[in-house]
Short mmCIF file of C-alpha atoms and ligand atoms in Angstrom, two decimals:
data_model
loop_
_atom_site.label_atom_id
_atom_site.label_comp_id
_atom_site.label_asym_id
_atom_site.label_seq_id
_atom_site.Cartn_x
_atom_site.Cartn_y
_atom_site.Cartn_z
CA MET A 231 101.01 111.69 137.01
CA PHE A 232 100.20 114.21 134.40
CA GLU A 233 100.45 116.97 136.96
CA ASP A 234 103.80 115.79 137.91
CA LEU A 235 105.01 115.79 134.44
CA LEU A 236 103.68 119.40 133.88
CA SER A 237 105.37 120.53 136.87
CA LEU A 238 108.71 118.97 135.69
CA LEU A 239 108.49 120.76 132.33
CA PHE A 240 107.01 124.07 133.67
CA PRO A 241 108.20 124.33 137.51
CA GLU A 242 106.08 126.90 139.28
CA SER A 243 108.24 129.85 140.91
CA CYS A 244 107.88 131.40 144.30
CA TYR A 245 106.15 134.79 144.04
CA ALA A 246 108.58 136.20 146.52
CA CYS A 247 112.03 135.06 145.30
CA SER A 248 111.33 133.70 141.82
CA GLY A 249 113.10 130.38 142.77
CA SER A 250 111.48 127.07 141.78
CA LEU A 251 108.76 125.58 144.16
CA ALA A 252 109.49 122.32 145.52
CA ARG A 253 106.61 119.82 145.58
CA GLY A 254 103.88 120.49 148.03
CA GLU A 255 105.04 124.17 148.24
CA LYS A 256 102.32 126.74 146.85
CA TYR A 257 103.07 130.47 145.65
CA ILE A 258 105.69 131.06 148.34
CA CYS A 259 108.57 128.81 148.89
CA THR A 260 109.38 127.51 152.45
CA GLY A 261 112.46 129.62 152.57
CA CYS A 262 110.78 132.83 152.01
CA SER A 263 107.72 131.90 154.21
CA VAL A 264 110.10 131.61 157.08
CA LYS A 265 111.81 134.82 156.37
CA LEU A 266 108.87 137.05 155.60
CA PRO A 267 108.70 140.04 157.88
CA TYR A 268 105.57 139.23 159.88
CA THR A 269 104.22 141.98 162.18
CA ASP A 270 102.40 139.94 164.95
CA PHE A 271 100.36 143.09 165.51
CA HIS A 272 97.35 141.12 166.46
CA GLU A 273 99.17 139.90 169.51
CA HIS A 274 98.80 143.22 170.94
CA GLY A 275 95.06 143.63 170.14
CA ALA A 276 93.89 147.26 170.29
CA THR A 277 96.45 148.36 172.91
CA GLU A 278 99.19 151.07 172.32
CA LEU A 279 101.64 148.16 171.86
CA ASN A 280 100.15 147.75 168.44
CA PRO A 281 101.92 150.53 166.34
CA LEU A 282 99.32 150.52 163.61
CA GLN A 283 96.58 151.11 166.02
CA ARG A 284 98.28 154.12 167.24
CA ARG A 285 98.50 155.58 163.75
CA PHE A 286 94.48 156.04 163.69
CA TRP A 287 94.31 157.54 167.14
CA GLY A 288 92.67 161.01 167.05
CA LYS A 289 91.72 160.35 163.37
CA VAL A 290 88.87 157.79 163.13
CA PRO A 291 87.75 155.19 165.61
CA VAL A 292 89.13 151.86 164.69
CA ARG A 293 88.56 148.78 166.80
CA PHE A 294 91.54 146.85 165.49
CA ALA A 295 94.23 147.69 163.13
CA PHE A 296 96.32 144.78 161.71
CA SER A 297 98.71 144.14 158.96
CA TYR A 298 100.10 140.57 158.14
CA LEU A 299 103.72 141.91 156.89
CA TYR A 300 105.97 144.84 157.21
CA PHE A 301 106.34 146.76 153.88
CA MET A 302 110.05 146.69 152.91
CA PRO A 303 111.31 148.13 149.67
CA LYS A 304 113.28 145.97 147.32
CA GLY A 305 112.47 142.91 149.40
CA ARG A 306 110.10 139.83 149.28
CA VAL A 307 107.12 141.91 150.40
CA GLN A 308 107.50 144.33 147.58
CA ARG A 309 107.85 141.60 145.02
CA LEU A 310 104.63 139.65 146.50
CA LEU A 311 102.80 142.91 146.19
CA HIS A 312 104.08 143.61 142.72
CA GLN A 313 103.12 140.41 141.42
CA LEU A 314 99.61 140.61 143.10
CA LYS A 315 99.07 144.16 141.58
CA TYR A 316 100.71 144.23 138.27
CA LYS A 317 101.20 140.51 137.11
CA GLY A 318 97.80 139.30 137.67
CA ALA A 319 98.48 137.00 140.58
CA LYS A 320 95.02 137.08 141.93
CA GLU A 321 95.61 133.75 143.62
CA LEU A 322 98.32 135.09 145.61
CA GLY A 323 96.06 137.71 147.08
CA GLU A 324 93.65 134.86 148.14
CA HIS A 325 96.47 132.70 149.47
CA LEU A 326 97.80 135.56 151.66
CA GLY A 327 94.11 136.23 152.79
CA GLN A 328 93.85 132.57 153.71
CA ARG A 329 97.05 132.39 155.72
CA TYR A 330 96.32 135.86 157.56
CA GLY A 331 92.69 134.69 158.18
CA SER A 332 93.67 131.52 159.58
CA LEU A 333 96.19 133.24 161.97
CA LEU A 334 93.65 135.72 163.08
CA SER A 335 91.10 132.92 163.71
CA ASP A 336 93.68 131.15 165.92
CA HIS A 337 93.44 134.29 168.02
CA GLN A 338 89.48 134.20 167.90
CA TYR A 339 89.41 137.49 165.83
CA ASN A 340 87.03 135.76 163.32
CA GLN A 341 84.28 136.10 165.92
CA GLN A 342 84.62 139.92 166.00
CA PHE A 343 83.76 140.59 162.40
CA ASP A 344 80.37 140.55 160.69
CA LEU A 345 81.54 141.61 157.20
CA ILE A 346 84.74 141.95 154.99
CA VAL A 347 84.88 145.05 152.80
CA PRO A 348 87.92 145.72 150.58
CA VAL A 349 88.83 149.22 149.75
CA PRO A 350 87.61 149.67 145.95
CA LEU A 351 89.81 150.34 143.10
CA HIS A 352 89.22 153.51 140.82
CA LYS A 353 87.00 152.65 138.04
CA ASN A 354 89.62 153.22 135.23
CA LYS A 355 92.17 151.45 137.15
CA LEU A 356 89.88 148.50 137.56
CA ARG A 357 89.20 148.50 133.81
CA ARG A 358 92.83 148.55 133.17
CA ARG A 359 93.99 145.91 135.64
CA GLY A 360 90.78 143.75 135.37
CA TYR A 361 90.76 143.14 139.12
CA ASN A 362 90.76 144.53 142.50
CA GLN A 363 93.79 143.21 144.32
CA ALA A 364 92.37 144.03 147.79
CA GLU A 365 89.14 142.17 146.79
CA HIS A 366 91.29 138.85 146.32
CA PHE A 367 92.76 139.43 149.79
CA ALA A 368 89.28 139.93 151.15
CA ILE A 369 88.11 136.82 149.48
CA GLY A 370 90.93 134.57 151.11
CA LEU A 371 90.27 136.22 154.51
CA SER A 372 86.58 135.63 154.07
CA GLN A 373 87.18 131.77 153.36
CA SER A 374 89.46 131.17 156.19
CA MET A 375 87.53 133.20 158.79
CA GLU A 376 84.06 132.14 157.45
CA VAL A 377 83.14 135.66 157.56
CA PRO A 378 81.04 137.16 154.39
CA TYR A 379 82.68 139.66 152.07
CA ASN A 380 81.18 142.32 149.78
CA GLY A 381 83.25 143.73 146.99
CA LYS A 382 80.90 146.23 146.08
CA ALA A 383 79.90 147.89 149.42
CA ILE A 384 81.96 151.03 149.12
CA LEU A 385 81.89 152.98 145.80
CA ARG A 386 84.82 155.24 144.87
CA ASN A 387 83.64 158.41 143.12
CA THR A 388 85.64 159.60 140.15
CA HIS A 389 85.95 163.35 140.56
CA THR A 390 89.56 163.31 141.66
CA SER A 391 91.29 164.51 138.21
CA THR A 392 92.64 167.66 139.72
CA GLN A 393 94.33 166.04 142.58
CA THR A 394 97.79 166.52 141.73
CA ARG A 395 97.62 170.34 141.72
CA LYS A 396 96.00 170.52 145.07
CA SER A 397 97.87 171.22 148.33
CA ARG A 398 98.29 168.36 150.82
CA LEU A 399 95.40 169.38 152.96
CA ASP A 400 92.94 169.92 149.93
CA ARG A 401 94.15 166.40 148.68
CA TRP A 402 93.28 164.86 152.00
CA GLN A 403 89.98 166.45 151.97
CA ASN A 404 89.46 165.35 148.53
CA VAL A 405 90.12 161.70 149.32
CA GLU A 406 87.70 162.23 152.15
CA GLN A 407 84.72 162.98 149.65
CA VAL A 408 85.75 160.10 147.19
CA PHE A 409 84.02 157.20 149.15
CA GLU A 410 80.54 156.40 149.84
CA VAL A 411 78.58 153.26 150.93
CA ALA A 412 76.58 151.77 148.03
CA ARG A 413 73.82 150.26 150.19
CA PRO A 414 73.95 151.49 153.74
CA GLU A 415 71.71 148.54 154.91
CA LEU A 416 74.46 146.05 154.05
CA VAL A 417 76.72 147.58 156.86
CA LEU A 418 74.30 148.88 159.36
CA GLY A 419 74.94 147.89 162.78
CA LYS A 420 77.85 145.56 161.62
CA HIS A 421 81.52 145.34 162.70
CA VAL A 422 83.10 145.72 159.38
CA LEU A 423 86.68 144.65 158.54
CA LEU A 424 88.10 147.04 155.93
CA VAL A 425 90.94 145.65 153.98
CA ASP A 426 93.50 146.79 151.44
CA ASP A 427 96.84 145.39 150.05
CA VAL A 428 99.15 148.05 151.51
CA LEU A 429 98.93 150.82 154.07
CA THR A 430 101.17 153.75 153.57
CA THR A 431 99.82 157.07 154.85
CA GLY A 432 96.56 155.43 155.72
CA ALA A 433 94.54 158.21 154.37
CA THR A 434 92.56 156.12 152.11
CA LEU A 435 91.74 153.62 154.90
CA GLU A 436 90.83 156.45 157.08
CA ALA A 437 88.43 157.77 154.48
CA CYS A 438 86.81 154.46 153.76
CA ALA A 439 86.37 153.88 157.68
CA ARG A 440 84.58 157.30 157.99
CA ALA A 441 82.20 156.38 155.27
CA LEU A 442 81.33 152.91 156.73
CA LEU A 443 80.68 154.64 160.19
CA ALA A 444 78.68 157.34 158.67
CA ALA A 445 76.67 154.71 156.75
CA GLY A 446 75.78 153.04 160.20
CA ALA A 447 78.48 150.40 160.72
CA SER A 448 78.68 149.72 164.35
CA GLU A 449 82.53 149.20 164.19
CA VAL A 450 85.30 149.28 161.81
CA SER A 451 88.67 147.41 161.91
CA ILE A 452 91.46 147.45 159.42
CA ALA A 453 93.69 144.66 157.90
CA THR A 454 96.18 144.82 155.18
CA ILE A 455 98.71 142.68 153.54
CA ALA A 456 101.65 145.04 154.44
CA ALA A 457 102.23 148.20 156.35
CA ALA A 458 104.95 150.74 155.43
ZN1 ZN B 110 110.99 132.20 147.71
#
């Protein structure tokens, strides 16, 4: 009863449209849930029908590349990511991870992965924000897929201060050197699901995937909340 009273006084709002949540709704209202731009990439597995998969061809061997949603500027997905990244909505990351994880489990993908690893945040950003949004997505995936996660498996080195003055190629090579696996024995012989909040160019995920494979991971797959 106290909770009912609380929600009457302070109705929670939808992270995607800011409208009030109805009783029983959590984080995202039913209207938004229905209208979110789901990719369904997982239905195509690792085939050429999966457009995200194709983006890694010839770059780095990726077993599966999945994204829950299409990134669309100024839409619901951008608002969700903004809440997760800048408004402290860690629970939203976990919620999206749980939803996507149960969808992937429905297609037996949970049996594929041995370990879930988020792309690390730069140390300064982590200090400012207080949390790594990709890690909270990883936690949700881990809970619903029952696959362990490790938020500290990959380290991000800090020598990237001159990045803006470099050419595109230099920048790419620079990203390449930034990641290293903290303890290779954690990933050795494992199929690692590498996760991030959003995929834009894919360069960061590519560099992390390389680092994991170099450290002895048997396979790497990728999952993000959204893909541009
Ligand atoms: Zn909504």
